[in-house]
Tab-separated table of N, CA and C in Angstrom:
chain	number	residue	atom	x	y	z
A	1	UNK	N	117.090	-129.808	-14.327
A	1	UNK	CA	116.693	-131.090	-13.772
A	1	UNK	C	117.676	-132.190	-14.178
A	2	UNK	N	118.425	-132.604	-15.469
A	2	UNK	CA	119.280	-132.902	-15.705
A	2	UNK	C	120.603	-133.193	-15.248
A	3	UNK	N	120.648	-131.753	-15.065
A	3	UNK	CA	122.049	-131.217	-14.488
A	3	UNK	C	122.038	-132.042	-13.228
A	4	UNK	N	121.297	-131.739	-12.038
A	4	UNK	CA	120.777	-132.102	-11.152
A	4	UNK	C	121.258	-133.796	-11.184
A	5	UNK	N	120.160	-134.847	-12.003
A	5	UNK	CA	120.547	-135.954	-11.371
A	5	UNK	C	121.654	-136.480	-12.072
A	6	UNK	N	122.545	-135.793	-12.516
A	6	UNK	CA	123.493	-136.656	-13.376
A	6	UNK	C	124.735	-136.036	-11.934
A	7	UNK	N	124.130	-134.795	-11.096
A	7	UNK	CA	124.998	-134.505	-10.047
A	7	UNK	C	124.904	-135.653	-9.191
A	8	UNK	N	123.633	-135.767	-9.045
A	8	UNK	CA	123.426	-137.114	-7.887
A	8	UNK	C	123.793	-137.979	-8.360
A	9	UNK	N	123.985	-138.802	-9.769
A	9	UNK	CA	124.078	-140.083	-9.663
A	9	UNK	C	125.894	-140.139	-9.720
A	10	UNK	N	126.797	-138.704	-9.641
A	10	UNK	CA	127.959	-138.876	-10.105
A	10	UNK	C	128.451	-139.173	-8.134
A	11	UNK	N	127.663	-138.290	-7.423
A	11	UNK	CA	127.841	-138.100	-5.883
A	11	UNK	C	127.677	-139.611	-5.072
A	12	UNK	N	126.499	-140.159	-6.060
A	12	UNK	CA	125.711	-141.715	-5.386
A	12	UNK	C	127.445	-142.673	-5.619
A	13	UNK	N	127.812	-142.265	-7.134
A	13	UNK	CA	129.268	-143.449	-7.520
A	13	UNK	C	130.477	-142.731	-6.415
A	14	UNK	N	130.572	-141.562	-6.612
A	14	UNK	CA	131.509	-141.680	-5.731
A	14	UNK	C	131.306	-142.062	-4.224
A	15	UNK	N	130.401	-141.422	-3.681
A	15	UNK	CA	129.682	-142.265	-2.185
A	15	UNK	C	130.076	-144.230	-1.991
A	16	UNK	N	129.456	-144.468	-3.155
A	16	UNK	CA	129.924	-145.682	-2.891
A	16	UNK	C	130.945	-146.679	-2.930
A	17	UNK	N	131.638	-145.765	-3.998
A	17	UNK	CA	133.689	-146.237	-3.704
A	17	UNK	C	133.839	-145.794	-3.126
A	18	UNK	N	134.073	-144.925	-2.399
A	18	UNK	CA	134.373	-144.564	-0.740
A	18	UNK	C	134.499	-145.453	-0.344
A	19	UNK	N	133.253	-145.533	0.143
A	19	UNK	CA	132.278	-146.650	1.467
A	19	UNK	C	132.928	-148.229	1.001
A	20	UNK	N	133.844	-148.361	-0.249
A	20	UNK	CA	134.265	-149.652	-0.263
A	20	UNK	C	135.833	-149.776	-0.713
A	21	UNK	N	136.387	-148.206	0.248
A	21	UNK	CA	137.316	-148.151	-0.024
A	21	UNK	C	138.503	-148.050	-1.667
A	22	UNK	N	137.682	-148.121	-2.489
A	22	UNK	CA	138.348	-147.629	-3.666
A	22	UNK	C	138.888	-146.258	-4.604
A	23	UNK	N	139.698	-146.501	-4.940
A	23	UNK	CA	140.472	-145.005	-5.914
A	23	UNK	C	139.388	-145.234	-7.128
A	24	UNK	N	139.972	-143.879	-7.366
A	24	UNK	CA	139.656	-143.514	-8.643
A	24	UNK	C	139.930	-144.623	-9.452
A	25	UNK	N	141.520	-144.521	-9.651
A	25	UNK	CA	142.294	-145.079	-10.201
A	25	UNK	C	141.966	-146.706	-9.981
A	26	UNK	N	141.671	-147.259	-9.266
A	26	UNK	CA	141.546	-148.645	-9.305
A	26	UNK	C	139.759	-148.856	-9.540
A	27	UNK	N	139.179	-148.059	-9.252
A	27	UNK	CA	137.832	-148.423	-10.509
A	27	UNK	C	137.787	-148.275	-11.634
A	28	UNK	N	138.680	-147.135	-12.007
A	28	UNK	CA	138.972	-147.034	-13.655
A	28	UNK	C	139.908	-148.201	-13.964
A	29	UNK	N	140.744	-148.873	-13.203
A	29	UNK	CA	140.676	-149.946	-13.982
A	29	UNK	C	139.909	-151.454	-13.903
A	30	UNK	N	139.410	-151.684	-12.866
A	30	UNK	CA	138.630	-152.502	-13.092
A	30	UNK	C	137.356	-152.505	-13.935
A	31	UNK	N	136.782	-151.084	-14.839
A	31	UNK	CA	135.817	-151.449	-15.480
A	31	UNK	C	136.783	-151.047	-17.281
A	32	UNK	N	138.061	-150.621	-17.098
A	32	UNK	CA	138.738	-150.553	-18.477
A	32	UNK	C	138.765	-149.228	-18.887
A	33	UNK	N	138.818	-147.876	-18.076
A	33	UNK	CA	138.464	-146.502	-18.320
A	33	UNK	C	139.550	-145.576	-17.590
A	34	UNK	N	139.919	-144.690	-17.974
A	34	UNK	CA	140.605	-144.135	-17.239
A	34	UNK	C	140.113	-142.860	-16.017
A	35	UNK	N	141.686	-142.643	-14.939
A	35	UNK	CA	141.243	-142.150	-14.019
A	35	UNK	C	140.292	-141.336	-14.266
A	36	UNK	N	140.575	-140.252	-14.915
A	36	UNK	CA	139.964	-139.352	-15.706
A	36	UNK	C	138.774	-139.341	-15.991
A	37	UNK	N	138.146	-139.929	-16.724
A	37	UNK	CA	136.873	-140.574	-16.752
A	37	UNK	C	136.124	-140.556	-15.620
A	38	UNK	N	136.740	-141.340	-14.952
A	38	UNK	CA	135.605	-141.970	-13.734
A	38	UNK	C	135.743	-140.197	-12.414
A	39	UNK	N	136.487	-139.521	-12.921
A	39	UNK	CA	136.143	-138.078	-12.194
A	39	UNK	C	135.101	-137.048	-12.688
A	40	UNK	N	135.753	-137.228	-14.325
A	40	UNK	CA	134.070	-136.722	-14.800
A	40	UNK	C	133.001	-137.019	-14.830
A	41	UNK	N	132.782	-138.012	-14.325
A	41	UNK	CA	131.618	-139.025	-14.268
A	41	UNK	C	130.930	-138.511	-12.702
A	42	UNK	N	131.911	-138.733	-11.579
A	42	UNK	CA	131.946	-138.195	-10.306
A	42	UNK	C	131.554	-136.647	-10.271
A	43	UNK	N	131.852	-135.848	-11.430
A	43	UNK	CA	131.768	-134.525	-11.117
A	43	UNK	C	130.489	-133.870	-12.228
A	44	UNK	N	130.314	-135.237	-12.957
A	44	UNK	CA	129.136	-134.912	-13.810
A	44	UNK	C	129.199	-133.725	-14.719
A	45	UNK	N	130.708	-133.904	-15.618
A	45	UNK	CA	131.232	-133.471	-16.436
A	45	UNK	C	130.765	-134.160	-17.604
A	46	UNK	N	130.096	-135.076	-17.840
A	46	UNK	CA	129.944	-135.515	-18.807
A	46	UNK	C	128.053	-137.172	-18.062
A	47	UNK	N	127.783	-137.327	-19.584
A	47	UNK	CA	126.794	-138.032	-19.506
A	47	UNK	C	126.824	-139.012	-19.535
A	48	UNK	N	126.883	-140.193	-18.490
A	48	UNK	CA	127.323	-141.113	-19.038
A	48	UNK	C	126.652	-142.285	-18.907
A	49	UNK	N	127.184	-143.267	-20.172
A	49	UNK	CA	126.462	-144.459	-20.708
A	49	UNK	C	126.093	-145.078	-19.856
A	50	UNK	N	124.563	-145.694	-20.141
A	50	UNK	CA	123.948	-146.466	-19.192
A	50	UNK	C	124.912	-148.107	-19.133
A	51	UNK	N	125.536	-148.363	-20.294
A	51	UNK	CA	126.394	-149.371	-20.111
A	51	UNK	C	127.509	-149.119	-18.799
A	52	UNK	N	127.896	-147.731	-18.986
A	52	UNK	CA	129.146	-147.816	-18.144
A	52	UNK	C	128.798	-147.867	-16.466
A	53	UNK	N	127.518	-147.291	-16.480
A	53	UNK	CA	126.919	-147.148	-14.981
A	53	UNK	C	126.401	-148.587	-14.672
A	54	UNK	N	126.195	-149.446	-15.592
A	54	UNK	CA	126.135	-150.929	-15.130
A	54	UNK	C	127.578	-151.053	-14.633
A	55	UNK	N	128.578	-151.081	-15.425
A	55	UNK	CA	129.603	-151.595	-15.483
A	55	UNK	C	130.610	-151.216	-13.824
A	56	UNK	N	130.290	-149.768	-13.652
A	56	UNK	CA	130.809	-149.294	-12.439
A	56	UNK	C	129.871	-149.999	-11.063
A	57	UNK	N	128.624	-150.008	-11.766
A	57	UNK	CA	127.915	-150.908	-10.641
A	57	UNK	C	128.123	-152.412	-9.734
A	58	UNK	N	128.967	-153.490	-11.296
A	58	UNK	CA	129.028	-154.438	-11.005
A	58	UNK	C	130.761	-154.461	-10.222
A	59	UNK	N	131.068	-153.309	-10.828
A	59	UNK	CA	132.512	-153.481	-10.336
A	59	UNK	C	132.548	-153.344	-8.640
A	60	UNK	N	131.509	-152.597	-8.268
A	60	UNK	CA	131.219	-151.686	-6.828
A	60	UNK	C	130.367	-153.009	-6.001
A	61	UNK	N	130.080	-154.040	-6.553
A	61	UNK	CA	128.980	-154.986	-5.944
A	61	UNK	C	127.990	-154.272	-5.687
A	62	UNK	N	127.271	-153.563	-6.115
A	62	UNK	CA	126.208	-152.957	-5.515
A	62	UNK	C	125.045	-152.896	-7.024
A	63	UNK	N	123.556	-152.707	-6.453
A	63	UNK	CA	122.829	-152.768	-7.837
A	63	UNK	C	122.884	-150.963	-9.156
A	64	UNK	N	122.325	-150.749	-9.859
A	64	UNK	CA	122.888	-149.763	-9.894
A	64	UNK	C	121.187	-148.874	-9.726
A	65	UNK	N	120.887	-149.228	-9.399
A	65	UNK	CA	119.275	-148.372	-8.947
A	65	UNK	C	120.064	-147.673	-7.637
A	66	UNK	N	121.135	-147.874	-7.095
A	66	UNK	CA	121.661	-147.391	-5.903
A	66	UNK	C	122.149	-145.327	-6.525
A	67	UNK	N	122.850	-145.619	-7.627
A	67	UNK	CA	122.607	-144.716	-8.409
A	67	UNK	C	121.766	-143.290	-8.196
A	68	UNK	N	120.594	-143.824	-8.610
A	68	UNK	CA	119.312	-143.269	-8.466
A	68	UNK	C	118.585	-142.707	-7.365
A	69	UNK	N	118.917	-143.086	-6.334
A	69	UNK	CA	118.776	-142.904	-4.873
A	69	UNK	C	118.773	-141.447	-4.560
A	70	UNK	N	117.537	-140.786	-4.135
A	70	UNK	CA	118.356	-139.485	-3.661
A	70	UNK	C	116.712	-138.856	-3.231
């Protein structure tokens, strides 16, 4: 179950840099993280901080309950 929504919420971040046209690479730097990062995050390689999922949120203009969505 875990596994699961940390798949969705990595699918919800990448879905929504898409949809607003952004890289990897230029969300990792607008929230201070590298490319890297923000793929494991996308591929739900790793768990990540409810700080940073604000942080990718505000960078994305979007709320981050968008996240959660599924």
């Amino acid at each position: 179950m875990v596994e699961q929504t940390l798949r969705k919420i990595g699918q919800n971040i990448r879905s929504v840099r898409k949809s607003k046209n952004l890289s990897q690479e230029k969300l990792a730097e607008l929230i201070g993280v590298s490319r890297n990062y923000i793929g494991m995050i996308e591929r739900a390689e790793i768990n990540v901080p409810t700080k940073t999922l604000i942080e990718i949120a505000f960078a994305l203009n979007v709320h981050p309950k968008v996240f959660f969505e599924y």
